[in-house]
Each structure stands twice: as C-alpha cells, then as structure tokens.
CSV table of C-alpha atoms in Angstrom, one decimal:
chain,number,residue,atom,x,y,z
U,955,MET,CA,115.1,59.0,110.0
U,956,GLN,CA,114.6,57.5,106.6
U,957,ARG,CA,111.4,55.8,107.8
U,958,PHE,CA,110.1,59.2,109.1
U,959,PHE,CA,111.0,60.7,105.7
U,960,ILE,CA,109.2,58.1,103.7
U,961,THR,CA,106.2,58.1,106.0
U,962,GLY,CA,105.8,61.9,105.8
U,963,LEU,CA,106.4,62.0,102.1
U,964,GLY,CA,104.0,59.1,101.6
U,965,ILE,CA,101.2,60.7,103.5
U,966,GLY,CA,101.7,63.8,101.4
U,967,GLN,CA,101.5,61.8,98.2
U,968,VAL,CA,98.3,60.1,99.3
U,969,VAL,CA,96.8,63.5,99.8
U,970,SER,CA,98.2,65.1,96.7
U,971,TRP,CA,97.1,62.3,94.4
U,972,GLY,CA,93.8,61.9,96.1
U,973,THR,CA,92.8,65.6,95.9
U,974,ILE,CA,94.3,67.0,92.6
U,975,TYR,CA,94.1,63.8,90.5
U,976,TYR,CA,91.4,61.4,91.7
U,977,ALA,CA,88.8,63.9,92.9
U,978,PHE,CA,87.9,65.3,89.5
U,979,PRO,CA,86.1,62.2,88.0
U,980,VAL,CA,84.2,61.6,91.3
U,981,VAL,CA,82.5,65.1,91.2
U,982,ALA,CA,82.4,65.5,87.4
U,983,ASP,CA,78.8,64.5,86.9
U,984,ARG,CA,77.5,66.7,89.8
U,985,MET,CA,79.7,69.6,88.6
U,986,GLY,CA,78.3,69.2,85.0
U,987,ILE,CA,74.8,69.5,86.2
U,988,ASP,CA,75.7,72.6,88.3
U,989,LEU,CA,77.6,74.3,85.5
U,990,GLY,CA,75.4,73.2,82.6
U,991,ALA,CA,78.3,71.4,80.9
U,992,THR,CA,78.7,68.1,79.1
U,993,ARG,CA,81.1,65.5,80.2
U,994,THR,CA,83.3,66.1,77.2
U,995,GLU,CA,83.4,69.8,78.0
U,996,LEU,CA,84.4,69.0,81.6
U,997,TYR,CA,87.1,66.6,80.7
U,998,VAL,CA,88.8,69.3,78.6
U,999,ALA,CA,89.8,70.7,82.0
U,1000,ALA,CA,91.7,67.4,82.9
U,1001,THR,CA,93.4,67.6,79.4
U,1002,ILE,CA,94.5,71.1,80.1
U,1003,ALA,CA,96.0,70.0,83.4
U,1004,PHE,CA,98.0,67.2,81.8
U,1005,LEU,CA,99.4,69.4,79.1
U,1006,VAL,CA,100.4,72.2,81.6
U,1007,ALA,CA,102.0,69.5,83.8
U,1008,ALA,CA,104.0,68.3,80.8
U,1009,VAL,CA,105.4,71.8,80.1
U,1010,ALA,CA,106.2,72.4,83.8
U,1011,ALA,CA,107.9,69.1,84.4
U,1012,TYR,CA,111.4,70.1,83.1
U,1013,PRO,CA,111.9,73.3,85.2
U,1014,VAL,CA,110.5,71.6,88.3
U,1015,GLY,CA,113.0,68.7,87.9
U,1016,ALA,CA,115.8,71.2,87.5
U,1017,TRP,CA,114.8,73.0,90.7
U,1018,ILE,CA,114.8,69.8,92.7
U,1019,ASP,CA,118.2,68.9,91.3
U,1020,ARG,CA,119.5,72.2,92.7
U,1021,GLY,CA,118.3,71.2,96.1
U,1022,HIS,CA,115.0,73.0,96.2
U,1023,GLY,CA,112.7,70.0,96.7
U,1024,ARG,CA,111.3,71.3,100.0
U,1025,ILE,CA,110.3,74.6,98.4
U,1026,VAL,CA,108.9,72.9,95.2
U,1027,MET,CA,106.7,70.4,97.0
U,1028,SER,CA,105.6,72.7,99.7
U,1029,VAL,CA,104.6,75.4,97.2
U,1030,GLY,CA,102.8,72.6,95.2
U,1031,ALA,CA,100.8,71.6,98.3
U,1032,ALA,CA,99.9,75.2,99.1
U,1033,LEU,CA,99.0,75.9,95.5
U,1034,SER,CA,96.8,72.8,95.4
U,1035,ALA,CA,94.9,74.0,98.5
U,1036,LEU,CA,94.3,77.4,97.1
U,1037,LEU,CA,93.2,76.1,93.7
U,1038,LEU,CA,90.9,73.5,95.3
U,1039,PHE,CA,89.2,76.4,97.3
U,1040,ALA,CA,88.9,78.4,94.1
U,1041,TRP,CA,87.6,75.3,92.2
U,1042,SER,CA,84.8,74.9,94.8
U,1043,GLN,CA,83.6,78.4,93.8
U,1044,ALA,CA,83.8,78.0,90.0
U,1045,THR,CA,80.7,79.1,88.1
U,1046,SER,CA,81.7,78.7,84.5
U,1047,LEU,CA,83.7,76.5,82.2
U,1048,SER,CA,86.2,79.3,81.4
U,1049,GLN,CA,86.9,79.6,85.2
U,1050,LEU,CA,87.3,75.8,85.4
U,1051,TYR,CA,89.7,75.7,82.5
U,1052,LEU,CA,91.8,78.5,84.0
U,1053,LEU,CA,91.9,76.8,87.4
U,1054,PHE,CA,92.9,73.4,85.9
U,1055,ALA,CA,95.8,75.1,84.1
U,1056,GLY,CA,96.9,76.0,87.6
U,1057,ILE,CA,96.2,72.5,88.9
U,1058,GLY,CA,98.5,71.2,86.1
U,1059,ILE,CA,101.3,73.3,87.6
U,1060,ALA,CA,100.4,71.9,91.1
U,1061,GLN,CA,100.6,68.3,89.7
U,1062,ALA,CA,104.0,69.0,88.3
U,1063,LEU,CA,105.1,70.3,91.7
U,1064,CYS,CA,103.9,67.5,94.0
U,1065,LEU,CA,103.0,64.2,92.3
U,1066,TYR,CA,105.3,61.3,91.6
U,1067,GLU,CA,108.0,62.9,89.4
U,1068,PRO,CA,109.1,65.5,91.9
U,1069,ALA,CA,108.6,63.1,94.8
U,1070,PHE,CA,110.9,60.5,93.1
U,1071,ALA,CA,113.5,63.2,92.5
U,1072,VAL,CA,113.4,64.1,96.2
U,1073,VAL,CA,113.8,60.5,97.2
U,1074,ALA,CA,116.7,60.0,94.7
U,1075,ARG,CA,118.5,62.9,96.3
U,1076,ARG,CA,117.9,61.6,99.9
U,1077,TYR,CA,118.8,58.0,99.1
U,1078,GLY,CA,121.5,58.3,96.4
U,1079,ARG,CA,122.4,54.9,95.0
U,1080,ASP,CA,119.8,53.2,97.4
U,1081,ALA,CA,116.9,55.1,95.9
U,1082,ARG,CA,115.3,51.9,94.8
U,1083,SER,CA,114.1,51.0,98.3
U,1084,GLY,CA,112.8,54.5,98.9
U,1085,ILE,CA,110.9,54.8,95.6
U,1086,THR,CA,109.4,51.4,96.1
U,1087,ALA,CA,108.2,52.3,99.6
U,1088,LEU,CA,106.8,55.6,98.4
U,1089,THR,CA,104.7,53.9,95.7
U,1090,LEU,CA,103.2,51.7,98.3
U,1091,TRP,CA,101.9,54.8,100.0
U,1092,GLY,CA,100.7,56.4,96.8
U,1093,GLY,CA,98.7,53.3,95.9
U,1094,PHE,CA,96.3,54.1,98.7
U,1095,ALA,CA,95.3,57.5,97.3
U,1096,SER,CA,92.4,56.2,95.3
U,1097,THR,CA,91.4,53.7,98.0
U,1098,VAL,CA,91.1,56.6,100.5
U,1099,PHE,CA,90.0,59.6,98.5
U,1100,VAL,CA,87.6,58.2,96.0
U,1101,PRO,CA,85.1,57.0,98.7
U,1102,LEU,CA,85.9,60.0,100.9
U,1103,THR,CA,85.2,62.5,98.1
U,1104,GLU,CA,82.1,60.6,97.1
U,1105,PHE,CA,80.8,60.7,100.7
U,1106,LEU,CA,81.5,64.4,101.1
U,1107,ALA,CA,79.9,65.2,97.8
U,1108,GLU,CA,76.9,63.1,98.5
U,1109,ARG,CA,76.5,64.5,102.0
U,1110,PHE,CA,77.5,68.2,101.6
U,1111,GLY,CA,77.5,68.8,97.9
U,1112,TRP,CA,80.5,68.8,95.5
U,1113,ARG,CA,81.5,72.4,96.2
U,1114,ASN,CA,81.9,71.7,100.0
U,1115,ALA,CA,83.6,68.4,99.2
U,1116,ILE,CA,86.3,70.1,97.0
U,1117,ALA,CA,86.8,72.9,99.6
U,1118,SER,CA,87.3,70.2,102.3
U,1119,LEU,CA,90.0,68.6,100.1
U,1120,GLY,CA,91.7,72.0,100.0
U,1121,ALA,CA,91.8,72.1,103.8
U,1122,ILE,CA,93.1,68.5,103.9
U,1123,ASN,CA,96.0,69.6,101.6
U,1124,LEU,CA,97.1,72.2,104.0
U,1125,LEU,CA,97.2,69.8,107.0
U,1126,PHE,CA,98.3,66.6,105.5
U,1127,ALA,CA,100.4,67.5,102.4
U,1128,LEU,CA,101.9,70.9,103.1
U,1129,VAL,CA,102.9,70.2,106.7
U,1130,PRO,CA,104.6,66.8,106.0
U,1131,TYR,CA,106.5,68.2,103.0
U,1132,LEU,CA,107.8,71.1,105.2
U,1133,LEU,CA,108.8,68.7,108.0
U,1134,VAL,CA,110.5,65.8,106.2
U,1135,ILE,CA,112.2,67.3,103.0
U,1136,ARG,CA,115.6,68.6,104.1
U,1137,ALA,CA,118.4,69.3,101.6
U,1138,ASN,CA,121.0,69.1,104.3
U,1139,GLN,CA,120.1,65.4,104.8
U,1140,ASP,CA,120.6,64.5,101.1
U,1141,VAL,CA,123.3,62.1,100.0
U,1142,PRO,CA,126.4,64.1,98.8
U,1143,LEU,CA,126.6,64.3,95.0
U,1144,GLU,CA,129.1,62.1,93.3
U,1145,HIS,CA,130.2,64.9,91.0
U,1146,ALA,CA,131.3,68.4,91.9
U,1147,GLU,CA,129.3,70.2,89.2
U,1148,ALA,CA,125.8,71.4,89.9
U,1149,PRO,CA,123.4,68.5,89.3
U,1150,ALA,CA,121.1,70.5,87.0
U,1151,ALA,CA,124.0,71.7,84.9
U,1152,ARG,CA,123.6,71.2,81.2
U,1153,GLY,CA,126.4,68.6,81.1
U,1154,PRO,CA,124.6,65.7,82.7
U,1155,VAL,CA,121.4,66.4,80.8
U,1156,HIS,CA,123.1,66.7,77.4
U,1157,GLU,CA,125.0,63.5,78.2
U,1158,ALA,CA,121.7,61.7,79.0
U,1159,ILE,CA,119.9,62.8,75.8
U,1160,ARG,CA,122.9,61.6,73.8
U,1161,THR,CA,122.5,58.2,75.4
U,1162,PRO,CA,120.6,55.8,73.0
U,1163,SER,CA,118.9,54.1,76.0
U,1164,PHE,CA,117.2,57.4,76.9
U,1165,TRP,CA,115.4,57.5,73.6
U,1166,ALA,CA,114.5,53.8,73.7
U,1167,LEU,CA,113.0,54.4,77.2
U,1168,LEU,CA,111.1,57.4,75.9
U,1169,VAL,CA,109.5,55.3,73.2
U,1170,ALA,CA,108.7,52.6,75.8
U,1171,PHE,CA,107.0,54.9,78.3
U,1172,VAL,CA,105.1,57.0,75.7
U,1173,SER,CA,103.7,53.8,74.1
U,1174,TYR,CA,102.8,52.4,77.5
U,1175,TYR,CA,101.0,55.5,78.8
U,1176,CYS,CA,99.2,55.9,75.5
U,1177,ALA,CA,97.6,52.5,75.8
U,1178,PHE,CA,97.2,52.7,79.5
U,1179,MET,CA,95.3,56.0,79.5
U,1180,VAL,CA,92.9,54.7,76.7
U,1181,VAL,CA,92.1,51.6,78.8
U,1182,THR,CA,91.8,53.6,82.0
U,1183,TYR,CA,89.4,56.2,80.6
U,1184,HIS,CA,87.4,53.8,78.4
U,1185,LEU,CA,87.3,50.7,80.5
U,1186,TYR,CA,83.8,51.1,81.8
U,1187,PRO,CA,82.1,51.6,78.4
U,1188,LEU,CA,84.4,49.0,76.8
U,1189,LEU,CA,83.4,46.3,79.3
U,1190,ARG,CA,79.7,47.3,78.9
U,1191,GLU,CA,80.1,46.9,75.2
U,1192,ARG,CA,81.6,43.5,75.7
U,1193,GLY,CA,78.4,42.5,77.5
U,1194,PHE,CA,79.2,42.8,81.2
U,1195,ASP,CA,76.5,44.4,83.4
U,1196,ALA,CA,77.2,47.6,85.2
U,1197,ALA,CA,77.5,46.1,88.7
U,1198,THR,CA,80.1,43.6,87.5
U,1199,VAL,CA,82.1,46.3,85.7
U,1200,VAL,CA,82.2,48.6,88.8
U,1201,THR,CA,83.3,45.7,91.0
U,1202,ALA,CA,86.1,44.8,88.6
U,1203,ILE,CA,87.3,48.3,88.3
U,1204,ALA,CA,87.3,48.7,92.1
U,1205,LEU,CA,89.7,45.7,92.3
U,1206,ILE,CA,92.4,47.4,90.2
U,1207,GLY,CA,93.6,49.9,92.9
U,1208,PRO,CA,94.2,47.2,95.6
U,1209,ALA,CA,95.8,45.0,92.9
U,1210,GLN,CA,98.3,47.8,92.2
U,1211,VAL,CA,99.2,47.9,95.9
U,1212,ALA,CA,99.5,44.1,96.0
U,1213,GLY,CA,101.8,44.2,93.0
U,1214,ARG,CA,104.1,46.7,94.7
U,1215,VAL,CA,104.1,44.7,97.9
U,1216,VAL,CA,105.3,41.7,96.0
U,1217,MET,CA,107.9,43.8,94.3
U,1218,TRP,CA,109.0,45.0,97.8
U,1219,ALA,CA,109.5,41.4,98.8
U,1220,VAL,CA,111.6,40.3,95.8
U,1221,ALA,CA,113.4,43.6,95.2
U,1222,ALA,CA,116.8,42.3,96.3
U,1223,ARG,CA,116.6,39.3,93.9
U,1224,ILE,CA,115.5,41.0,90.7
U,1225,SER,CA,117.0,43.8,88.6
U,1226,VAL,CA,115.1,46.8,87.2
U,1227,ALA,CA,115.8,45.5,83.7
U,1228,GLN,CA,114.3,42.1,84.5
U,1229,LEU,CA,111.3,43.6,86.3
U,1230,GLY,CA,110.7,46.0,83.4
U,1231,ILE,CA,110.9,43.4,80.7
U,1232,ALA,CA,108.4,41.2,82.7
U,1233,ILE,CA,106.0,44.1,83.0
U,1234,PHE,CA,106.3,45.3,79.5
U,1235,VAL,CA,105.7,41.8,78.2
U,1236,GLY,CA,102.8,41.3,80.5
U,1237,PHE,CA,101.0,44.6,79.5
U,1238,PRO,CA,100.2,43.6,75.9
U,1239,LEU,CA,99.2,40.2,77.1
U,1240,ALA,CA,96.7,41.8,79.5
U,1241,LEU,CA,95.3,43.9,76.7
U,1242,TYR,CA,94.9,40.9,74.4
U,1243,ALA,CA,93.2,39.0,77.3
U,1244,LEU,CA,90.8,42.0,77.6
U,1245,ALA,CA,90.0,41.7,73.9
U,1246,VAL,CA,89.1,37.9,74.1
U,1247,LEU,CA,87.8,37.8,77.6
U,1248,PRO,CA,84.7,35.6,78.0
U,1249,THR,CA,81.8,37.4,79.7
U,1250,VAL,CA,82.3,35.5,83.0
U,1251,PHE,CA,82.7,37.4,86.3
U,1252,ALA,CA,85.5,35.2,87.6
U,1253,TRP,CA,87.6,35.8,84.4
U,1254,LEU,CA,87.0,39.6,84.7
U,1255,VAL,CA,88.1,39.6,88.3
U,1256,ALA,CA,91.3,37.7,87.4
U,1257,TRP,CA,92.0,40.1,84.6
U,1258,ALA,CA,91.4,43.2,86.8
U,1259,ILE,CA,93.9,41.8,89.4
U,1260,PHE,CA,96.5,41.0,86.7
U,1261,HIS,CA,96.1,44.4,85.0
U,1262,GLY,CA,96.2,46.3,88.3
U,1263,ALA,CA,99.4,44.5,89.5
U,1264,ILE,CA,101.1,45.2,86.2
U,1265,ASN,CA,100.3,48.9,86.4
U,1266,GLY,CA,101.2,49.1,90.0
U,1267,VAL,CA,104.7,47.7,89.4
U,1268,MET,CA,105.1,49.9,86.3
U,1269,THR,CA,105.2,53.0,88.5
U,1270,ILE,CA,108.2,51.5,90.3
U,1271,VAL,CA,109.9,50.7,86.9
U,1272,ARG,CA,109.3,54.3,85.8
U,1273,GLY,CA,110.9,55.7,88.9
U,1274,LEU,CA,114.0,53.5,88.7
U,1275,ALA,CA,114.6,53.3,85.0
U,1276,VAL,CA,116.6,56.5,84.7
U,1277,PRO,CA,119.3,55.8,87.3
U,1278,GLU,CA,119.6,52.1,86.3
U,1279,LEU,CA,119.5,52.5,82.5
U,1280,VAL,CA,120.5,56.1,81.6
U,1281,THR,CA,122.3,58.1,84.3
U,1282,ARG,CA,122.4,58.6,88.0
U,1283,ARG,CA,123.2,62.3,87.6
U,1284,ALA,CA,120.6,65.1,87.4
U,1285,TYR,CA,117.8,62.6,88.2
U,1286,GLY,CA,115.0,65.2,88.5
U,1287,THR,CA,115.8,66.9,85.2
U,1288,VAL,CA,116.4,63.8,83.2
U,1289,ASN,CA,113.3,62.0,84.6
U,1290,ALA,CA,111.2,65.1,83.9
U,1291,LEU,CA,112.4,65.2,80.3
U,1292,LEU,CA,111.4,61.5,80.0
U,1293,ALA,CA,108.0,62.1,81.6
U,1294,ALA,CA,107.0,65.2,79.6
U,1295,PRO,CA,106.0,63.4,76.3
U,1296,SER,CA,104.2,60.8,78.3
U,1297,ASN,CA,102.1,63.5,80.0
U,1298,VAL,CA,101.2,64.9,76.6
U,1299,VAL,CA,100.1,61.5,75.5
U,1300,LYS,CA,98.1,61.0,78.7
U,1301,ALA,CA,96.2,64.2,77.8
U,1302,LEU,CA,95.5,63.3,74.2
U,1303,ALA,CA,95.1,59.5,74.0
U,1304,PRO,CA,91.6,59.2,75.6
U,1305,LEU,CA,90.3,61.8,73.1
U,1306,GLY,CA,92.0,60.0,70.2
U,1307,ALA,CA,90.4,56.7,71.3
U,1308,ALA,CA,87.0,58.4,71.5
U,1309,ILE,CA,87.4,59.6,67.9
U,1310,VAL,CA,88.3,56.1,66.7
U,1311,TRP,CA,85.3,54.6,68.6
U,1312,GLN,CA,83.0,57.2,67.1
U,1313,ALA,CA,84.2,56.4,63.6
U,1314,SER,CA,83.9,52.6,64.0
U,1315,GLU,CA,81.1,52.4,66.6
U,1316,SER,CA,83.2,49.7,68.3
U,1317,TYR,CA,86.0,49.3,70.8
U,1318,GLY,CA,87.5,46.5,68.6
U,1319,PRO,CA,89.8,48.9,66.6
U,1320,VAL,CA,90.6,50.8,69.8
U,1321,LEU,CA,91.8,47.7,71.6
U,1322,ALA,CA,93.7,46.5,68.5
U,1323,GLY,CA,95.5,49.8,68.3
U,1324,CYS,CA,96.3,49.6,72.0
U,1325,ILE,CA,97.8,46.1,71.7
U,1326,LEU,CA,100.0,47.2,68.8
U,1327,ILE,CA,101.2,50.3,70.6
U,1328,SER,CA,101.9,48.3,73.7
U,1329,VAL,CA,104.1,45.9,71.7
U,1330,VAL,CA,106.1,48.9,70.5
U,1331,GLY,CA,106.6,49.8,74.1
U,1332,THR,CA,107.8,46.3,74.9
U,1333,LEU,CA,110.3,46.5,72.0
U,1334,GLY,CA,111.4,50.0,73.2
U,1335,PHE,CA,112.1,48.8,76.8
U,1336,GLY,CA,114.0,45.7,75.5
U,1337,ALA,CA,116.1,48.0,73.3
U,1338,ALA,CA,116.8,50.3,76.3
U,1339,VAL,CA,118.1,47.4,78.4
U,1340,ALA,CA,120.3,46.1,75.5
U,1341,LEU,CA,121.7,49.6,74.8
U,1342,ALA,CA,122.3,50.3,78.5
U,1343,ARG,CA,124.3,47.1,78.8
U,1344,ARG,CA,126.3,47.9,75.7
U,1345,THR,CA,127.0,51.4,77.1
U,1346,HIS,CA,128.2,50.1,80.5
U,1347,GLU,CA,130.4,47.4,79.1
C-alpha cells in the first residue's frame, strides 16, 4: 500500500511541479510577444505567486495537520487546472497578475511542503524513506514538462499548451491525490492533542534550533534563486557560448535526481544532520567554483553535475530537518512556518541580484554576495545541529 501511495503522490507531484512551476519560463517569451510585455513585467507574475504561496503556507500546513491532506491537495490540483485554463485566455498583464496570485495559492496547496506533510502523517517516524522516494519522483518534473511544454507551445501555440497542461492536471494530479491520500491510513498520533494545536507550534518556535534552521534555509534559498534565475547570463558573461551554457543547464535536473538516488542508497548509513552539514558545506564551495571556473566545457559540466546533486539532496534535507532537529509534532504547520520566509526570499532575491548587477554591470559582486550568504547558511545549519543535540541530551 505504501508503494501505491508514493507512486500516486509522486505522479501528482511531477504534474503539479511541471505545470504550475516549470511551465511559466518556457512560454514566457511567446507570452510576452502576445501580450506586448517585457520580460521583467512578466516575471512580476512569478514573484506574486511566490509571495502569495508564502502567506498561504501556514494555514495549509495547519489544515493538513488536522487530517485534511486529501482535500487540500485535491483542491490544489483542481484549482491549478482552472487557473491554467484561465491563464491560456489572459489578454493583459493585470489579468496575468491576478491569475498568478491564484497560482500562488495552488502552489501552497500542492507542491512539496503539503506533500511532505501528507507523507509525514502517513509514515510517522519512518517519514524519511517516504520523503526521499517522493523527491525522486519530483525530480522528473522538469525533465518531462519542460520539453513537453516547449513541444506543445511550438506546435500549437502557448495558449493551447497551457490549456493542455490544465487538462493534464485534472487527469494526473487531481485523480491520484483523490485516490491515494487517506486520513484513515495515517500513523496514529503520538499525542492526544490536536496536531495543529497551538502547543506544539509554540513549543517549536521556542526551540533555538528552529531559528537556526530558518537562517540556514533563508540563506540557502536566497543564493540558490539568484544562481537559478541568473545562471544563463552569468555564464555568458564569463565567456561561455550559448550552446555550452544550455547544455550545462540541462544537466542540472538529471544531476538532482542522481543525487537523490545516491541518498536513497546510503540513507540507512547517514543521519540527516551529517547529510545536511555535507550539503551546506558543499553549496558555498560550488558557488566559489562557479566564480573561478575556467571557460572549459568539461569543467562546466563537472560543476553543473556537482551543483545539481547538491540542490537535489537539499530538498530531502529540507523535508527531514523539522522532525529530526526541531519536533515531530505538527509537522505541516511547523514546516510551513519554516518555509514561508524562504518563499519570500525566493520571490525577491532574483530582483535584488538584478539591481546589484545593474549598479555594477558585473556578476562579480552578485556571486561574492551569494558566497557570503551561503556561508551564513552553513553556519546556521551547523548551529541547528548543535542546538538540537543539546536540547535532546
């Protein structure tokens, strides 16, 4: 039954991520021509979605902690489909912005945070294996949907492509979520009180390791989003040709999956604390390597694989950090509290980097800032591990 549960939830995650997260940049240029909008104006829509998702994260986590995961994720899939259909008919920026506010709600309802909370309720103390397996599925979202969306947009136009993604949501996200998420199959709670009660949440935010983790993940996602959104122009500025850059970027997604597969193989022999420290140390090293990388294709390929593997495993660390280092109670609510500031940073960091680049006309200061911020994240995670050990002694 657990395999059926993870398979169904995994298929839904591939579709949810592929349609309401990865599709936007694929159709952005075509959409800009159609709407008469600049790229900057279009990407305001993505920023709106991130900000709304950050605000919605807490109540969504609380609902799942009360046993409403099936309703939450099914409504998210249905809402995604409706909004994709509406997006395909958008004729102005104002309509697009309004629709992406709704897509932000859909992201909060059916991407990793709610999915991890659903898995935590089903698996209990064994959530580590379920979360790791789910991230293996999620890693294929870009691999499947970026080329699929590109094909549909090229063949039938961006509007028909987005409408098609809406139909795919109804069949391959809504249906699996309805079939596999069952509150009556969840592991019984260890405590008699309601999981979303104020007690466990207040206890978590009074735990020093919670705040250290918050610093760690906010720092990480700040640097990560800057590199993600600016990697193409950054590498072009470094002297790599366009074809080389595209090839390297295409390797990052498969490397993320490969990193998660390795994690799956060694999961029984390494703790979340050890894994997290390794990843948080590796991330600033990857950024430093990007800053000094020679303009040689083989070196860039090696960097892309290393960077992708780090970021792939980081998703697992994010999903497991709360029960391992903070609390096993009220997972959905506590994890949502931890994720909300990161979602705000995801929305604002790329814009901040663009402002720094415009002022300096170079990605040097941008990369230097990212390296410094990532080191802060490393220190934050190390502090979280030390504080958690002290608390549990």
